[in-house]
Amino acid sequence: MSRAAKEYKTITKVLKEGDEVYSQLIVGMEPKEDLTRWEALIRGPSGTPYEGCNFRLHLSLPQEYPMSPPYVKFEPYAMPHANVDFRTGEICLDILTKQHWSPAWDLLHVVQAIGQLLDEPVSSSPLNVDIANILKANDMNAYYGLVHYYIKS
Amino acid sequence: MSTYEEEHGLSRENSEDARSASVDRRETRSQFQELFQTFGNNNSEEDVDNSMLLLLLSQMIPASLQQEWMEQMEQSDKKGCSESFIDSLPRIPASKIKEDDSCPICCCTYKEDDHPLVAELPHCNHKFDLECISVWLSKSTSCPLCRDDVMSHKPGIDTSQVELEEDWGMFG
């Protein structure tokens, strides 16, 4: 059985049984058309400006998966985050690069890492310079305000 | 043949007024063009010396760019383990594989296969299907589970037979 099929089994099981770690974060996660394209809906972590909102992720598996990392994006024009390109939804996360990826990781790990990124933006490697600058200045009011402006409009 | 200056509507006098660095580059370029005209098309002739051509070509590439390329090449050399290293990984005998042990890469239990080929990485002792880990190690040198650099544990040089001088390393 292919690796993607194994993951499909694990993911449906984890979501059905309500895993402690993942059910906090993942609202839903399922393949689209075939097992190479997935969609996940994640909950904004509490204690962040994303709390109370859900965000859609698009994951696609390259032919070489798991030897190469999956491509993961947020929906375009939906995610104001220091490490997300607002226009394309592209995510800057080290484990999603070829150098740092490990074939022992799976889609659940990836989604978990992205949830962590929402919690802890890295302002030193920004794809959204405005938000990164606000974070560098440690202006939490402006940070919450700007994020809320985008996700609630 | 038109020169660089002619093609760009420049006169020699003007280019001499320009910064000396760019003049150098232009001269190198036209020199290169001449040499290429003479030698470049005659690859079949073995007695043609292309070293001048290559030397000129290398002068035309900025030093910073050359350095960058060299670094890139070193990095791509570092990628992956040699085939002989992968072949030499110790195998785990079928008797030592537990029923529900599975390969972290393909997530298949080893015993699904009647004759599983399981390999173990040196030092960190993590186990994988030989097939899976071979593909991974052909482009990386790290253990998928713990990131241990498998190539960093090259067998040390045996120094036990080497007679050490009493004052080694104690000069000055």
Short mmCIF file of C-alpha atoms in Angstrom, two decimals:
data_model
loop_
_atom_site.label_atom_id
_atom_site.label_comp_id
_atom_site.label_asym_id
_atom_site.label_seq_id
_atom_site.Cartn_x
_atom_site.Cartn_y
_atom_site.Cartn_z
CA MET A 1 0.00 0.00 0.00
CA SER A 2 1.30 3.43 -0.80
CA ARG A 3 2.47 5.78 1.87
CA ALA A 4 -0.34 8.24 1.09
CA ALA A 5 -2.94 5.52 1.55
CA LYS A 6 -1.41 4.63 4.92
CA GLU A 7 -1.58 8.25 5.95
CA TYR A 8 -5.18 8.46 4.84
CA LYS A 9 -5.99 5.59 7.18
CA THR A 10 -4.11 7.13 10.09
CA ILE A 11 -5.59 10.59 9.59
CA THR A 12 -9.19 9.40 9.40
CA LYS A 13 -8.59 7.28 12.50
CA VAL A 14 -6.95 10.12 14.43
CA LEU A 15 -9.72 12.59 13.54
CA LYS A 16 -12.49 10.12 14.30
CA GLU A 17 -11.14 9.07 17.67
CA GLY A 18 -10.24 12.60 18.69
CA ASP A 19 -6.51 12.64 19.34
CA GLU A 20 -5.44 14.95 22.16
CA VAL A 21 -2.87 16.89 20.18
CA TYR A 22 -4.50 17.06 16.78
CA SER A 23 -8.17 17.58 17.65
CA GLN A 24 -7.20 20.90 19.27
CA LEU A 25 -5.87 22.13 15.96
CA ILE A 26 -7.48 20.24 13.10
CA VAL A 27 -11.14 20.83 12.31
CA GLY A 28 -11.08 18.61 9.25
CA MET A 29 -8.63 17.11 6.83
CA GLU A 30 -9.40 15.12 3.72
CA PRO A 31 -8.09 14.28 0.27
CA LYS A 32 -9.51 16.04 -2.80
CA GLU A 33 -10.05 13.89 -5.89
CA ASP A 34 -7.02 11.67 -5.26
CA LEU A 35 -4.54 11.12 -2.46
CA THR A 36 -2.04 13.64 -3.83
CA ARG A 37 -4.20 16.68 -3.03
CA TRP A 38 -5.46 17.39 0.44
CA GLU A 39 -7.33 20.11 2.20
CA ALA A 40 -7.16 20.81 5.89
CA LEU A 41 -9.11 23.22 8.03
CA ILE A 42 -7.21 24.36 11.10
CA ARG A 43 -8.36 26.28 14.14
CA GLY A 44 -6.58 29.49 15.08
CA PRO A 45 -4.66 28.65 18.27
CA SER A 46 -5.95 30.24 21.48
CA GLY A 47 -3.93 33.13 22.82
CA THR A 48 -3.15 34.34 19.31
CA PRO A 49 -4.93 36.90 17.12
CA TYR A 50 -6.04 33.94 15.01
CA GLU A 51 -8.21 32.53 17.81
CA GLY A 52 -11.84 32.05 16.84
CA CYS A 53 -11.13 31.71 13.13
CA ASN A 54 -10.54 28.70 10.95
CA PHE A 55 -7.99 28.65 8.13
CA ARG A 56 -7.90 26.46 5.07
CA LEU A 57 -4.67 24.75 4.00
CA HIS A 58 -3.97 23.19 0.63
CA LEU A 59 -1.47 20.35 0.66
CA SER A 60 -0.20 18.58 -2.40
CA LEU A 61 2.15 15.64 -2.51
CA PRO A 62 4.93 15.58 -5.11
CA GLN A 63 5.59 12.37 -6.98
CA GLU A 64 8.65 11.67 -4.82
CA TYR A 65 6.77 12.08 -1.54
CA PRO A 66 7.83 11.25 1.17
CA MET A 67 11.38 11.74 -0.12
CA SER A 68 10.43 15.35 -0.93
CA PRO A 69 8.28 17.57 1.27
CA PRO A 70 4.62 18.27 0.45
CA TYR A 71 3.71 21.69 -0.97
CA VAL A 72 1.57 23.52 1.55
CA LYS A 73 -0.24 26.83 1.14
CA PHE A 74 -2.88 28.82 2.87
CA GLU A 75 -5.77 30.09 0.79
CA PRO A 76 -4.70 33.21 -1.14
CA TYR A 77 -5.56 36.58 0.46
CA ALA A 78 -6.72 34.87 3.66
CA MET A 79 -3.73 34.60 5.97
CA PRO A 80 -2.08 37.68 7.47
CA HIS A 81 1.00 36.16 9.09
CA ALA A 82 4.68 37.13 9.23
CA ASN A 83 5.75 33.92 7.48
CA VAL A 84 2.94 33.67 4.94
CA ASP A 85 2.81 35.46 1.59
CA PHE A 86 -0.56 37.17 1.84
CA ARG A 87 -1.15 37.23 -1.91
CA THR A 88 -0.33 33.58 -2.64
CA GLY A 89 -0.70 31.90 0.74
CA GLU A 90 2.83 30.49 0.44
CA ILE A 91 4.38 29.47 3.76
CA CYS A 92 7.99 29.97 4.84
CA LEU A 93 8.72 27.05 7.14
CA ASP A 94 12.05 25.25 7.33
CA ILE A 95 10.68 21.71 7.49
CA LEU A 96 8.88 22.29 4.19
CA THR A 97 12.18 22.88 2.38
CA LYS A 98 14.10 20.07 0.72
CA GLN A 99 17.10 20.60 2.99
CA HIS A 100 15.22 20.26 6.25
CA TRP A 101 12.48 17.81 5.35
CA SER A 102 12.64 14.26 6.68
CA PRO A 103 10.79 11.33 5.09
CA ALA A 104 9.83 10.17 8.56
CA TRP A 105 7.43 13.10 8.85
CA ASP A 106 3.87 12.93 7.60
CA LEU A 107 1.02 15.31 6.79
CA LEU A 108 -0.14 15.42 10.41
CA HIS A 109 3.33 16.56 11.49
CA VAL A 110 3.26 19.23 8.79
CA VAL A 111 -0.12 20.58 9.85
CA GLN A 112 1.00 20.53 13.47
CA ALA A 113 4.13 22.50 12.58
CA ILE A 114 2.01 25.07 10.77
CA GLY A 115 -0.24 25.37 13.82
CA GLN A 116 2.88 26.05 15.84
CA LEU A 117 3.94 28.69 13.33
CA LEU A 118 0.64 30.52 13.92
CA ASP A 119 1.47 30.49 17.61
CA GLU A 120 5.08 31.57 17.17
CA PRO A 121 5.68 33.68 14.05
CA VAL A 122 9.34 34.04 13.09
CA SER A 123 9.90 37.71 12.28
CA SER A 124 13.47 37.10 11.11
CA SER A 125 12.38 35.27 7.93
CA PRO A 126 9.28 37.19 6.85
CA LEU A 127 7.10 36.80 3.80
CA ASN A 128 4.83 39.53 5.16
CA VAL A 129 7.17 42.38 6.02
CA ASP A 130 4.51 44.64 7.54
CA ILE A 131 3.48 42.12 10.14
CA ALA A 132 7.07 41.11 10.80
CA ASN A 133 8.03 44.73 11.45
CA ILE A 134 5.17 45.16 13.89
CA LEU A 135 6.30 42.01 15.70
CA LYS A 136 9.89 43.22 15.78
CA ALA A 137 8.68 46.43 17.36
CA ASN A 138 6.74 44.24 19.80
CA ASP A 139 3.58 46.30 19.24
CA MET A 140 0.98 43.72 20.22
CA ASN A 141 -1.97 46.10 19.81
CA ALA A 142 -1.02 46.83 16.24
CA TYR A 143 -0.33 43.13 15.62
CA TYR A 144 -3.77 42.04 16.83
CA GLY A 145 -5.41 44.97 15.10
CA LEU A 146 -3.83 44.32 11.72
CA VAL A 147 -4.48 40.57 11.81
CA HIS A 148 -8.08 41.10 12.88
CA TYR A 149 -8.58 43.70 10.18
CA TYR A 150 -7.70 41.14 7.53
CA ILE A 151 -9.33 38.01 8.90
CA LYS A 152 -12.56 39.64 9.99
CA SER A 153 -13.22 41.60 6.84
CA MET B 1 32.97 41.13 -37.42
CA SER B 2 31.58 44.03 -35.42
CA THR B 3 33.10 44.70 -32.04
CA TYR B 4 31.29 45.26 -28.78
CA GLU B 5 31.82 49.00 -29.11
CA GLU B 6 30.38 49.16 -32.61
CA GLU B 7 27.29 47.17 -31.69
CA HIS B 8 26.54 49.45 -28.80
CA GLY B 9 27.29 52.64 -30.69
CA LEU B 10 30.31 53.45 -28.56
CA SER B 11 33.59 54.85 -29.74
CA ARG B 12 36.90 53.66 -28.35
CA GLU B 13 37.66 57.14 -27.04
CA ASN B 14 34.51 57.13 -24.93
CA SER B 15 35.20 53.77 -23.43
CA GLU B 16 38.69 54.88 -22.46
CA ASP B 17 37.14 57.68 -20.49
CA ALA B 18 34.98 55.20 -18.64
CA ARG B 19 36.10 53.52 -15.45
CA SER B 20 39.17 51.38 -16.00
CA ALA B 21 37.48 48.27 -14.66
CA SER B 22 34.82 48.30 -17.33
CA VAL B 23 37.42 49.00 -20.00
CA ASP B 24 39.31 45.94 -18.84
CA ARG B 25 36.15 43.90 -19.10
CA ARG B 26 35.45 45.16 -22.59
CA GLU B 27 38.93 44.37 -23.74
CA THR B 28 38.73 40.94 -22.25
CA ARG B 29 35.46 40.41 -24.01
CA SER B 30 36.67 41.43 -27.46
CA GLN B 31 39.84 39.39 -26.92
CA PHE B 32 37.63 36.47 -26.05
CA GLN B 33 35.54 36.98 -29.16
CA GLU B 34 38.65 36.97 -31.35
CA LEU B 35 40.01 33.86 -29.73
CA PHE B 36 36.67 32.13 -29.98
CA GLN B 37 36.51 32.95 -33.69
CA THR B 38 39.92 31.39 -34.12
CA PHE B 39 39.67 28.32 -31.93
CA GLY B 40 36.12 27.88 -30.72
CA ASN B 41 34.77 26.19 -33.81
CA ASN B 42 37.60 23.73 -34.22
CA ASN B 43 36.87 21.37 -31.40
CA SER B 44 37.77 18.37 -33.48
CA GLU B 45 41.39 19.42 -33.78
CA GLU B 46 43.18 18.07 -30.78
CA ASP B 47 46.23 20.29 -31.00
CA VAL B 48 44.20 23.45 -30.47
CA ASP B 49 44.95 24.94 -27.09
CA ASN B 50 41.73 26.12 -25.47
CA SER B 51 43.32 27.10 -22.19
CA MET B 52 43.67 30.72 -23.23
CA LEU B 53 40.01 30.77 -24.06
CA LEU B 54 39.05 29.32 -20.69
CA LEU B 55 41.34 31.67 -18.83
CA LEU B 56 39.75 34.66 -20.54
CA LEU B 57 36.29 33.30 -19.87
CA SER B 58 37.07 32.98 -16.18
CA GLN B 59 38.32 36.58 -16.14
CA MET B 60 34.98 37.73 -17.48
CA ILE B 61 33.06 36.19 -14.57
CA PRO B 62 33.09 38.34 -11.44
CA ALA B 63 35.07 36.84 -8.57
CA SER B 64 32.12 36.95 -6.20
CA LEU B 65 30.00 34.93 -8.62
CA GLN B 66 32.79 32.41 -9.11
CA GLN B 67 33.06 31.93 -5.38
CA GLU B 68 29.31 31.46 -5.12
CA TRP B 69 29.41 28.77 -7.79
CA MET B 70 32.25 26.99 -6.10
CA GLU B 71 30.31 26.94 -2.84
CA GLN B 72 27.25 25.62 -4.61
CA MET B 73 29.31 22.86 -6.15
CA GLU B 74 30.79 21.92 -2.81
CA GLN B 75 27.32 21.78 -1.34
CA SER B 76 25.98 19.59 -4.10
CA ASP B 77 29.01 17.34 -3.65
CA LYS B 78 28.18 16.98 0.00
CA LYS B 79 24.66 15.87 -0.76
CA GLY B 80 23.99 12.18 -0.41
CA CYS B 81 26.07 9.18 0.54
CA SER B 82 28.05 7.04 -1.83
CA GLU B 83 26.51 3.88 -3.17
CA SER B 84 29.23 1.82 -1.51
CA PHE B 85 28.35 3.35 1.85
CA ILE B 86 24.69 2.52 1.38
CA ASP B 87 25.55 -1.03 0.32
CA SER B 88 27.73 -1.47 3.39
CA LEU B 89 24.97 -0.64 5.88
CA PRO B 90 24.48 -3.55 8.28
CA ARG B 91 21.37 -5.64 7.59
CA ILE B 92 19.06 -6.83 10.31
CA PRO B 93 18.38 -10.56 10.22
CA ALA B 94 14.69 -11.47 9.86
CA SER B 95 14.78 -13.27 13.20
CA LYS B 96 15.52 -9.99 15.01
CA ILE B 97 12.61 -8.07 13.46
CA LYS B 98 9.55 -7.84 15.70
CA GLU B 99 6.08 -8.53 14.32
CA ASP B 100 4.83 -4.95 14.43
CA ASP B 101 8.05 -3.07 13.67
CA SER B 102 7.53 -0.80 10.71
CA CYS B 103 9.65 1.36 8.46
CA PRO B 104 9.35 5.03 9.43
CA ILE B 105 9.59 6.07 5.79
CA CYS B 106 6.95 3.94 4.06
CA CYS B 107 5.08 3.11 7.29
CA CYS B 108 4.83 -0.57 6.24
CA THR B 109 5.48 -3.31 8.77
CA TYR B 110 8.62 -5.19 7.80
CA LYS B 111 6.95 -8.56 8.24
CA GLU B 112 4.46 -7.74 5.47
CA ASP B 113 7.29 -8.84 3.24
CA ASP B 114 8.28 -12.49 3.58
CA HIS B 115 11.92 -11.62 3.06
CA PRO B 116 12.34 -8.12 4.46
CA LEU B 117 15.59 -6.29 3.79
CA VAL B 118 16.08 -4.03 6.78
CA ALA B 119 19.13 -1.83 7.20
CA GLU B 120 20.46 -0.13 10.29
CA LEU B 121 22.25 3.20 10.33
CA PRO B 122 25.59 3.32 12.14
CA HIS B 123 25.71 5.05 15.56
CA CYS B 124 22.06 6.07 15.89
CA ASN B 125 20.94 2.48 15.10
CA HIS B 126 17.68 3.56 13.52
CA LYS B 127 16.24 0.94 11.20
CA PHE B 128 14.58 1.32 7.81
CA ASP B 129 13.65 -0.70 4.77
CA LEU B 130 16.85 -0.91 2.76
CA GLU B 131 14.94 0.25 -0.28
CA CYS B 132 13.52 3.32 1.48
CA ILE B 133 16.72 4.42 3.19
CA SER B 134 18.75 3.92 -0.01
CA VAL B 135 16.60 6.43 -1.85
CA TRP B 136 16.87 8.90 1.01
CA LEU B 137 20.61 8.54 1.52
CA SER B 138 21.26 8.98 -2.18
CA LYS B 139 20.39 12.65 -1.70
CA SER B 140 20.95 13.26 1.99
CA THR B 141 23.36 12.21 4.72
CA SER B 142 21.07 12.59 7.71
CA CYS B 143 19.04 10.01 9.58
CA PRO B 144 15.34 10.68 8.90
CA LEU B 145 14.52 10.14 12.56
CA CYS B 146 17.26 11.93 14.50
CA ARG B 147 19.14 13.93 11.84
CA ASP B 148 22.39 12.29 12.85
CA ASP B 149 24.84 12.89 10.02
CA VAL B 150 25.71 9.35 9.03
CA MET B 151 28.82 10.47 7.17
CA SER B 152 30.25 12.28 10.19
CA HIS B 153 31.32 9.01 11.78
CA LYS B 154 33.94 8.00 9.25
CA PRO B 155 36.13 5.28 10.73
CA GLY B 156 38.96 7.03 12.53
CA ILE B 157 42.54 6.59 11.45
CA ASP B 158 44.18 3.91 13.52
CA THR B 159 46.81 5.76 15.52
CA SER B 160 47.62 3.00 18.00
CA GLN B 161 50.66 1.91 16.00
CA VAL B 162 51.97 5.41 15.48
CA GLU B 163 54.84 6.32 17.71
CA LEU B 164 54.17 9.67 19.26
CA GLU B 165 56.99 12.01 19.99
CA GLU B 166 57.03 13.06 23.59
CA ASP B 167 56.82 16.79 22.92
CA TRP B 168 54.18 16.66 20.20
CA GLY B 169 52.21 19.84 19.85
CA MET B 170 54.20 21.57 22.56
CA PHE B 171 56.35 23.86 20.49
CA GLY B 172 56.91 27.39 21.71
#
